[in-house]
Coordinates of C-alpha atoms in Angstrom, one line a residue:
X1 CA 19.9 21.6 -35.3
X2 CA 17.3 20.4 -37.8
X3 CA 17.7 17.0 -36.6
X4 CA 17.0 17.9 -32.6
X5 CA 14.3 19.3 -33.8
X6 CA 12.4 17.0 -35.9
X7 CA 13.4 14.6 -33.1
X8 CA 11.1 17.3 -30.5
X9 CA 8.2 17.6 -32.7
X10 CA 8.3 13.7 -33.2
X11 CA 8.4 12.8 -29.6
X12 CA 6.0 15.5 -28.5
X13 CA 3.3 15.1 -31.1
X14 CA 3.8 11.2 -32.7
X15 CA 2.7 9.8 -35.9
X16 CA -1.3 10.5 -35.7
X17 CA -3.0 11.5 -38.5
X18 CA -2.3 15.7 -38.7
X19 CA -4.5 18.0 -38.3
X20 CA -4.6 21.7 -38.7
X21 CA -4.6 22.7 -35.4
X22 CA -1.6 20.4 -34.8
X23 CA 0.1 21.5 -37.5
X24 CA 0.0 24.9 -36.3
X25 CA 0.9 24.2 -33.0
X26 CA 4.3 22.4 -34.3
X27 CA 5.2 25.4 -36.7
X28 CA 4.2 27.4 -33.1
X29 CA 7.2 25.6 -31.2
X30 CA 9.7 26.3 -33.7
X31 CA 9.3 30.0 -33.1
X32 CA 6.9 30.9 -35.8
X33 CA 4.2 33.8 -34.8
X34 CA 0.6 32.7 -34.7
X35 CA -0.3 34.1 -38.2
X36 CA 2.5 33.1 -40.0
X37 CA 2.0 29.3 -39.1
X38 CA -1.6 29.6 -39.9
X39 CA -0.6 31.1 -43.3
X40 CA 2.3 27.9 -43.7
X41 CA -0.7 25.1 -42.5
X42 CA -3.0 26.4 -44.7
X43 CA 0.0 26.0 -47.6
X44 CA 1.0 22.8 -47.0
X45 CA -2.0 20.5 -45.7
X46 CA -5.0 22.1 -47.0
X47 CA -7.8 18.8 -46.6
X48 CA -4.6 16.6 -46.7
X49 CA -4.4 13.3 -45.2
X50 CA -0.3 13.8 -43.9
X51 CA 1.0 12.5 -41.0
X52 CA 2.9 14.0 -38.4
X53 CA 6.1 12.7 -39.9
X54 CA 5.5 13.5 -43.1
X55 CA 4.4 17.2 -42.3
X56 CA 7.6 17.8 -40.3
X57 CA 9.8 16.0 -43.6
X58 CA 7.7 18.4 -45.6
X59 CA 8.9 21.6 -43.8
X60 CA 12.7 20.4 -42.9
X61 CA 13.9 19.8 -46.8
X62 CA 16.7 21.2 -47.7
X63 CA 20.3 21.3 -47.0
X64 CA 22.9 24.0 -46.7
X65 CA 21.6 25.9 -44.0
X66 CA 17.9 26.9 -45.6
X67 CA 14.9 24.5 -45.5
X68 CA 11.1 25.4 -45.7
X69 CA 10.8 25.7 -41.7
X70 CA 14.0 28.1 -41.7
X71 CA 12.5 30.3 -44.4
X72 CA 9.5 30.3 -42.1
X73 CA 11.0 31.3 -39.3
X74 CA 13.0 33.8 -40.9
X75 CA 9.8 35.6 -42.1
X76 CA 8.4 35.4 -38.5
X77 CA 11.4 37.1 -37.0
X78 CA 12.3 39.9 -39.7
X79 CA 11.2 43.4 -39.4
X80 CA 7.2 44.3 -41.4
X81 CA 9.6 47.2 -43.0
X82 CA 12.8 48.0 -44.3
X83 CA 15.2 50.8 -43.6
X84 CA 17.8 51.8 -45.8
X85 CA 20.1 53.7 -44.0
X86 CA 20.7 50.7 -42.2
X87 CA 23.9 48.8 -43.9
X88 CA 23.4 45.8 -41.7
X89 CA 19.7 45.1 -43.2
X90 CA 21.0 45.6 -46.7
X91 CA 24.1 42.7 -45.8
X92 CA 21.2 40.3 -44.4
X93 CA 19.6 40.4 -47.2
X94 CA 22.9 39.1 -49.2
X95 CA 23.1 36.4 -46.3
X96 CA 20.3 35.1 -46.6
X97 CA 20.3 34.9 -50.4
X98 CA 23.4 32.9 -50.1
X99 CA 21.5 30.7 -47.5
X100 CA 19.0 30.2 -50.6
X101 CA 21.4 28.8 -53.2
X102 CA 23.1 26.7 -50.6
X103 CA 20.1 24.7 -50.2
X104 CA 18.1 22.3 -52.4
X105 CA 15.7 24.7 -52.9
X106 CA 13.7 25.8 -56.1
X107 CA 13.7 29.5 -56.5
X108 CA 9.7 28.9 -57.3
X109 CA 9.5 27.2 -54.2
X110 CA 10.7 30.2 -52.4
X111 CA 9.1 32.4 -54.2
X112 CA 5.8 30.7 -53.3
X113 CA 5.9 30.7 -49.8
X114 CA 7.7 34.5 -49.8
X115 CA 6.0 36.6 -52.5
X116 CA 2.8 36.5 -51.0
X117 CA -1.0 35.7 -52.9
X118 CA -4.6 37.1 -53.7
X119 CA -5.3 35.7 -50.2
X120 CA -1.7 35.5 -48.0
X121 CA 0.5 38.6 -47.5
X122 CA 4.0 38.5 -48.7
X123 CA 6.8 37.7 -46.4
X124 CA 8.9 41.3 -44.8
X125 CA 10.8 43.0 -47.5
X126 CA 13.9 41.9 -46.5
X127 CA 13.4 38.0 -47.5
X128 CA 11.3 39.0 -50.6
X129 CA 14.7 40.7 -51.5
X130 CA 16.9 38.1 -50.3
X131 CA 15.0 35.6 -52.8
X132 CA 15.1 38.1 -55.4
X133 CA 18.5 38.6 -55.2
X134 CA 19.2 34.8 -55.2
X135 CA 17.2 34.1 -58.2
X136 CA 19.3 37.2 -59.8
X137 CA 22.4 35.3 -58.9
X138 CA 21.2 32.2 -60.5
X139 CA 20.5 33.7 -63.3
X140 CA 23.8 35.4 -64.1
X141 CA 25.7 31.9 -63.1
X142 CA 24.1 30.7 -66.0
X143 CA 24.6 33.2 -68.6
X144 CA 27.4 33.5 -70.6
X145 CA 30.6 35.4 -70.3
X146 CA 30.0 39.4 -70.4
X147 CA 31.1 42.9 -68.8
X148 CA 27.8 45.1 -67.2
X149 CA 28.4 48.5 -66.7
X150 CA 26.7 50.2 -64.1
X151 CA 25.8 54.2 -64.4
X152 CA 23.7 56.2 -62.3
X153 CA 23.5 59.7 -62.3
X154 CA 24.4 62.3 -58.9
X155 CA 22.5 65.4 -58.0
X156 CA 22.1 66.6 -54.6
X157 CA 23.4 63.6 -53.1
X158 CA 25.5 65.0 -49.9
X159 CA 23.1 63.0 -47.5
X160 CA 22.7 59.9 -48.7
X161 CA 26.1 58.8 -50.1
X162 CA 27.3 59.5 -46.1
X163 CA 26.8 56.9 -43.2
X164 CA 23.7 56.4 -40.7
X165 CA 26.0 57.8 -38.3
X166 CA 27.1 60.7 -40.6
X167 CA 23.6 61.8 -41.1
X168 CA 20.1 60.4 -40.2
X169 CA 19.5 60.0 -43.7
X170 CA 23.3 58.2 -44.9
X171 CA 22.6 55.3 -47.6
X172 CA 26.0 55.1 -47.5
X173 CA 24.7 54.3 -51.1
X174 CA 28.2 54.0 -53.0
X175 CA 29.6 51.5 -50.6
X176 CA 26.9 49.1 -50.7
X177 CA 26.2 49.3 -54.6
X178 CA 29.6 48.0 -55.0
X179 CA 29.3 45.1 -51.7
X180 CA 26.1 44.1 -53.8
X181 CA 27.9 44.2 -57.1
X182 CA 30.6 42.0 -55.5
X183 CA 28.4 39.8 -53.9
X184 CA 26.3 38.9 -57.3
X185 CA 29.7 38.1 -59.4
X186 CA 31.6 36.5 -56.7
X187 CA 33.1 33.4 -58.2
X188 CA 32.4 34.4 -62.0
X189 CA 35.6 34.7 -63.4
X190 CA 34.2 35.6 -67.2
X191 CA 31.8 37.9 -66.0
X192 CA 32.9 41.5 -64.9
X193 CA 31.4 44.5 -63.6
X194 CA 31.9 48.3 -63.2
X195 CA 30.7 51.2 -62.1
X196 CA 30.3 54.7 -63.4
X197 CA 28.9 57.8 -61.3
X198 CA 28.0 60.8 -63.4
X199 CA 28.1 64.5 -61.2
X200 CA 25.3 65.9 -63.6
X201 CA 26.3 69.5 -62.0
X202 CA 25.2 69.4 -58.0
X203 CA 25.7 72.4 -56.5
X204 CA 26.8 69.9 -53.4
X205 CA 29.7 68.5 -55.1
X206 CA 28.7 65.3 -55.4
X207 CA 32.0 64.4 -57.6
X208 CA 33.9 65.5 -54.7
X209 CA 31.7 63.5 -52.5
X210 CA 32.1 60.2 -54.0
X211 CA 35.4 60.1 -54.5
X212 CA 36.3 60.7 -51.4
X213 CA 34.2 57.5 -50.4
X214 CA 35.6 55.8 -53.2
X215 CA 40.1 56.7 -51.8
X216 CA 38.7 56.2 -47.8
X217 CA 36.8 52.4 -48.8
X218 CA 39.5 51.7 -51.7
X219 CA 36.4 50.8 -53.4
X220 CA 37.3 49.2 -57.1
X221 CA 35.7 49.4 -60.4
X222 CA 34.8 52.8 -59.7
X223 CA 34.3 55.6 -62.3
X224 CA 33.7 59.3 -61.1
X225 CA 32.7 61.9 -63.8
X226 CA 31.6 65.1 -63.9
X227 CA 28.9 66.2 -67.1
X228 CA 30.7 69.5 -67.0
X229 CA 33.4 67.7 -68.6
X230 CA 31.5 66.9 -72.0
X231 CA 30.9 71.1 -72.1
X232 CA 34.5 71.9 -71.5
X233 CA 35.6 69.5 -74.2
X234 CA 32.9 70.5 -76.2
X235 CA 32.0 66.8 -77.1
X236 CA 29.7 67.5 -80.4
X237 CA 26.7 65.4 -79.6
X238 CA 26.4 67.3 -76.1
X239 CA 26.9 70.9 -77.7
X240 CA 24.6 70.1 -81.0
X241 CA 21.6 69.7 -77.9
X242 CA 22.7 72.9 -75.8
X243 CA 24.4 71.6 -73.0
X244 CA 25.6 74.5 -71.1
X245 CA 28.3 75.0 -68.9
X246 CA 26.6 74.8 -65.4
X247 CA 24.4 71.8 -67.3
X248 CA 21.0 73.3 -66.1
X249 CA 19.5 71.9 -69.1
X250 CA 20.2 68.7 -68.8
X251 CA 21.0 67.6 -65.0
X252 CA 20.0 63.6 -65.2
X253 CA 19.0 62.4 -68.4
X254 CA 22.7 64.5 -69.4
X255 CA 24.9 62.5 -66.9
X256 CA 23.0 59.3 -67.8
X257 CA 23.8 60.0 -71.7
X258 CA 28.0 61.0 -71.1
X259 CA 27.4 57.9 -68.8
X260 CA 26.4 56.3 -71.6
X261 CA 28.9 57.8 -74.0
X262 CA 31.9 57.1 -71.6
X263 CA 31.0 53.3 -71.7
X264 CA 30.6 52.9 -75.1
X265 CA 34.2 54.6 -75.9
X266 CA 36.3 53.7 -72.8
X267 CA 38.9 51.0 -73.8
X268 CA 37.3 47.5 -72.4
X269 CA 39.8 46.0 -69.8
X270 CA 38.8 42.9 -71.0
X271 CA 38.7 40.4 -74.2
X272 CA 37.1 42.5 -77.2
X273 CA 34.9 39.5 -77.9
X274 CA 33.3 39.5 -74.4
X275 CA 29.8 41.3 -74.4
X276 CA 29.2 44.7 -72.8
X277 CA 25.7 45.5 -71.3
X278 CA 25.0 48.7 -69.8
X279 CA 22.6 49.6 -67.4
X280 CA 21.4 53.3 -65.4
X281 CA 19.4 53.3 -62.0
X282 CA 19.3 55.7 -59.6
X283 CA 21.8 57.1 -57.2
X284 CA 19.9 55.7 -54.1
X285 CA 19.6 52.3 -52.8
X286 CA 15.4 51.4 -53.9
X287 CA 17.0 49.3 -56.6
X288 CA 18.7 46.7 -55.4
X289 CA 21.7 46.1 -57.4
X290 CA 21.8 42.2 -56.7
X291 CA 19.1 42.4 -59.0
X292 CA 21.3 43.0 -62.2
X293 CA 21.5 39.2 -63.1
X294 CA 17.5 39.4 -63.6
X295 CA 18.7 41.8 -66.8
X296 CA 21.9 40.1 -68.0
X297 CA 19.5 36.6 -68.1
X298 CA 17.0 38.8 -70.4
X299 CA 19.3 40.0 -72.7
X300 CA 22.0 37.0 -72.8
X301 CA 20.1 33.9 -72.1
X302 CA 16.4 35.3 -73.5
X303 CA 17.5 36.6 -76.8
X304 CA 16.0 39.9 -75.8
X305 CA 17.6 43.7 -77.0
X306 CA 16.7 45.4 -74.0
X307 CA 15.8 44.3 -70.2
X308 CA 14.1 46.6 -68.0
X309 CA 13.3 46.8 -64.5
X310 CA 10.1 48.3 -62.9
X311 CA 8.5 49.4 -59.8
X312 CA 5.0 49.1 -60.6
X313 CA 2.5 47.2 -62.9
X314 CA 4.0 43.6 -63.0
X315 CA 4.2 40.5 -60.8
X316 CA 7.2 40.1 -59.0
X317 CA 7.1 43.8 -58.0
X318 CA 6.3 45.4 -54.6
X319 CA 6.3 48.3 -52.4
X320 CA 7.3 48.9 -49.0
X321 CA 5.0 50.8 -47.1
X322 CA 6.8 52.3 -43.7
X323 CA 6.6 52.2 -41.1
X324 CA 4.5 49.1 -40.4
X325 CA 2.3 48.0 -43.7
X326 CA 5.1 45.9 -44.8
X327 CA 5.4 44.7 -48.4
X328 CA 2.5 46.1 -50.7
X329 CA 2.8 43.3 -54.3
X330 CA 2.2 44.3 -57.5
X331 CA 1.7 48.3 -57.1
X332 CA 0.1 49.4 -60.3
X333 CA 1.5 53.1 -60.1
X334 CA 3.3 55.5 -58.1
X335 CA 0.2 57.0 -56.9
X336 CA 0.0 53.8 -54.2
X337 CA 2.7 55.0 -51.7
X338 CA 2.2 56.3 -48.9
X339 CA 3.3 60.2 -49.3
X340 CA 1.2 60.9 -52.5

């Protein structure tokens, strides 16, 4: 396909000298909305002497499926927002990050012509993501062999761990933590995963919830607790802060701690010498878990004791502003969305 259509955009437009307008009017035949090839000409050519065929070279490197032009016409045809309660989005994302690592590509490269500037917006949340997720990938493919458990803590969740088509507001949130889990240590046979769900006393019976999910998907790596649990066997370091029985005191910072306390005294299923990283996030899907290999690389590969992630106040962050303002970069505080 890439061949045809450097061929087209040869024959129709020849080897003159290129100029912006031509530029933009090539990047305009292969699908790309009028903005977006402006943004892309203005990237590649500014005040440069190119060719024709070296402009169309320029945007067709790559091999595997993902090239400069590809990632440019993914960016024109992807929704401004993202959505999700909708499974399908989340899996394109995973797509296209594979599409990423097939290629030639740098990870910088993308990252440049994706994560936006001072003077260009970034690309729709779904590419940002998928690039993220493949520089996450990366990342853990080059650090060494460890075992990351993942805890997040459940209250209130009887919406969000359904479907879309269970309820208008179904993450399905359980199902696709572990597809994304899968997807970032696919083909790493020294690095494992798992994760661990923490019922920090919902009144919806979150517990009950999830591991229902977990039997009807025969989802793996899977831990349900309950907090209630570290009351009833009146684990000291959990009665020494006043943990009560319906665990109204504590709720999330509790279920994150016996989280916590689980991993650190469950019997690893793996060599004793192997690492164990831990890691909490929240229950829904705003943090991508694809992202994990972003936190193994800090602690593993960067020598660093802990690795955080964060929504606001660094580069490489952004926010998604529904329904139509697209991805905001660099947020400096909650205060920028939309609802406060």
């Amino acid at each position: 396909m890439a061949d045809i259509l450097r061929k087209e955009l040869q024959a129709a437009f020849g080897s003159e000298a290129l100029t912006p307008a031509i530029a933009k009017e090539m990047l305009c035949k292969l699908g790309l909305k009028e903005d977006c090839a402006a943004m892309m000409v203005q990237e590649a050519c500014p005040g440069s002497s190119m060719t024709v065929p070296e402009f169309v070279n320029y945007f067709f490197q790559g091999v595997g499926g993902m090239d400069k032009a590809k990632l440019a016409s993914l960016a024109a045809s992807l929704p401004v927002s993202r959505d999700l309660t909708n499974t399908d989005e989340t899996m394109q994302v995973l797509a296209i990050a594979s599409d990423i690592l097939a290629s030639n590509m740098s990870i910088e490269e993308c990252k440049k012509l994706t994560f936006g500037s001072e003077t260009e917006k970034p690309a729709p949340p779904v590419l940002v993501s998928a690039v993220a997720a493949a520089e996450s990938k990366l990342l853990l493919r080059n650090s060494p062999p460890h075992h990351m458990v993942c805890v997040f803590a459940m209250y209130g969740e009887k919406n969000r761990i359904r479907t879309k088509a269970e309820h208008q507001n179904g993450q399905d949130f359980l199902c696709t933590k572990v597809k994304q889990l899968e997807w970032l240590f696919a083909g790493e046979k020294d690095k494992t995963w798992e994760i661990v769900a923490v019922d920090d006393g919902c009144p919806d019976n979150s517990k009950d919830l999830a591991q229902q999910a977990v039997e009807k998907n025969k989802l793996k790596n899977v831990t349900i607790l309950d907090l209630r649990n570290a009351y009833k066997e009146k684990i000291p370091f959990f009665v020494e802060r006043g943990l009560d029985e319906a665990c109204k005191k504590s709720r999330k910072g509790g279920a994150i701690l016996y989280g916590l306390h689980y991993a650190s005294c469950s019997k690893p299923h793996f060599p004793t010498g192997k690492p164990r990283l831990v890691m909490y996030t929240d229950s829904d899907l705003s943090t991508d878990m694809a992202l994990c290999g972003l936190l193994s690389d800090g602690i593993l590969t960067k020598g660093k004791c802990m690795a955080m992630g964060a929504r606001y106040g660094s580069e490489g962050t952004f926010l998604v502003k529904p329904p139509d303002c697209g991805a905001a970069p660099h947020p400096q505080s909650h205060y920028e969305q939309p609802n406060m």
